[in-house]
Coordinates of C-alpha atoms in Angstrom, one line a residue:
X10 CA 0.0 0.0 0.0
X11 CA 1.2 3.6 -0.8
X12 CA 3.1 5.1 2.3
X13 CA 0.3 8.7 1.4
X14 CA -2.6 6.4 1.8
X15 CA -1.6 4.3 4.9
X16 CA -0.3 7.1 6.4
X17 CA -4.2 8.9 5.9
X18 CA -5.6 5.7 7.3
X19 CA -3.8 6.0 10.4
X20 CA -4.7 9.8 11.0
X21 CA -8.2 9.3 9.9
X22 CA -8.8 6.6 12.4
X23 CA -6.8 8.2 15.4
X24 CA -9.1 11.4 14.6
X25 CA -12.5 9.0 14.4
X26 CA -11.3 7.2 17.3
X27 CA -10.7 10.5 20.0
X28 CA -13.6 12.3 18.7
X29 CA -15.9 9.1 18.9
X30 CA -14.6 8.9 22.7
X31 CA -14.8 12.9 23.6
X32 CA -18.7 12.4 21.7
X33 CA -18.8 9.8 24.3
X34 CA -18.1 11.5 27.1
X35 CA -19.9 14.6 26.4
X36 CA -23.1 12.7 26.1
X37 CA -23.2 10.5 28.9
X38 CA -22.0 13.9 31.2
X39 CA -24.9 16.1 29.6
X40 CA -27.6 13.3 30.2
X41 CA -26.2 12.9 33.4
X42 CA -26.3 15.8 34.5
X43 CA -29.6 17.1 32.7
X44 CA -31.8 14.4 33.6
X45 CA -34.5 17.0 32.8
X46 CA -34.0 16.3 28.6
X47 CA -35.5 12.5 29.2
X48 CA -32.7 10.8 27.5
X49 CA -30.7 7.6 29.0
X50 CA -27.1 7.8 29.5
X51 CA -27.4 4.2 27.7
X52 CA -27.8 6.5 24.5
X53 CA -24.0 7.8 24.7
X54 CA -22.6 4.6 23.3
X55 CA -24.7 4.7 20.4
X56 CA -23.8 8.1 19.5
X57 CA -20.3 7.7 20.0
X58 CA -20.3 4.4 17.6
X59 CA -22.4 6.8 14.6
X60 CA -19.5 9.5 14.9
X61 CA -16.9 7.4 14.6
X62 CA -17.3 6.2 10.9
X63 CA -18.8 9.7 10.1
X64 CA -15.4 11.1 11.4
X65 CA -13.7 8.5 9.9
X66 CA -14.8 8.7 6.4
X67 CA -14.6 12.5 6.3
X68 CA -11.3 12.8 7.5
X69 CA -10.1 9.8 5.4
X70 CA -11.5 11.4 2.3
X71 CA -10.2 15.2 3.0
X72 CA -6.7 13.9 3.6
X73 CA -7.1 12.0 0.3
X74 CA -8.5 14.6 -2.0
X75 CA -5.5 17.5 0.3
X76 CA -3.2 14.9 -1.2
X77 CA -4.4 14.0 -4.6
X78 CA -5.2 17.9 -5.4
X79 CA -1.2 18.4 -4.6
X80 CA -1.7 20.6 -2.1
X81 CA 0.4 17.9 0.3
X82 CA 2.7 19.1 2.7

């Protein structure tokens, strides 16, 4: 595999991974906390496993088209 797209692979799922975790966190602490919005903390996980190929793909497929369009660093 190319060293450009392994090397996107490996950001993009670092980034997916710590913003799936921080989205995570953040929701179980807000439903926690505000118990007045009606929503379980059991619905954190779910959220956090929706961002992370969300993230993932998006950052995967900037870092591509950044390198592709020659604008690498």
């Amino acid at each position: 595999m190319e060293p450009t797209i392994k090397r996107s692979l490996w950001v993009s799922f670092g980034l997916a991974l710590m913003a799936s975790v921080a989205a995570y966190f953040l929701a179980f602490f807000l439903f926690t906390i505000h118990e007045e919005i009606g929503i379980s903390t059991d619905a954190a996980l779910p959220i956090a496993g929706c961002t992370f190929p969300i993230v993932f793909l998006g950052s995967l497929i900037g870092y591509l088209v950044k390198k592709v369009g020659g604008r690498s660093r």
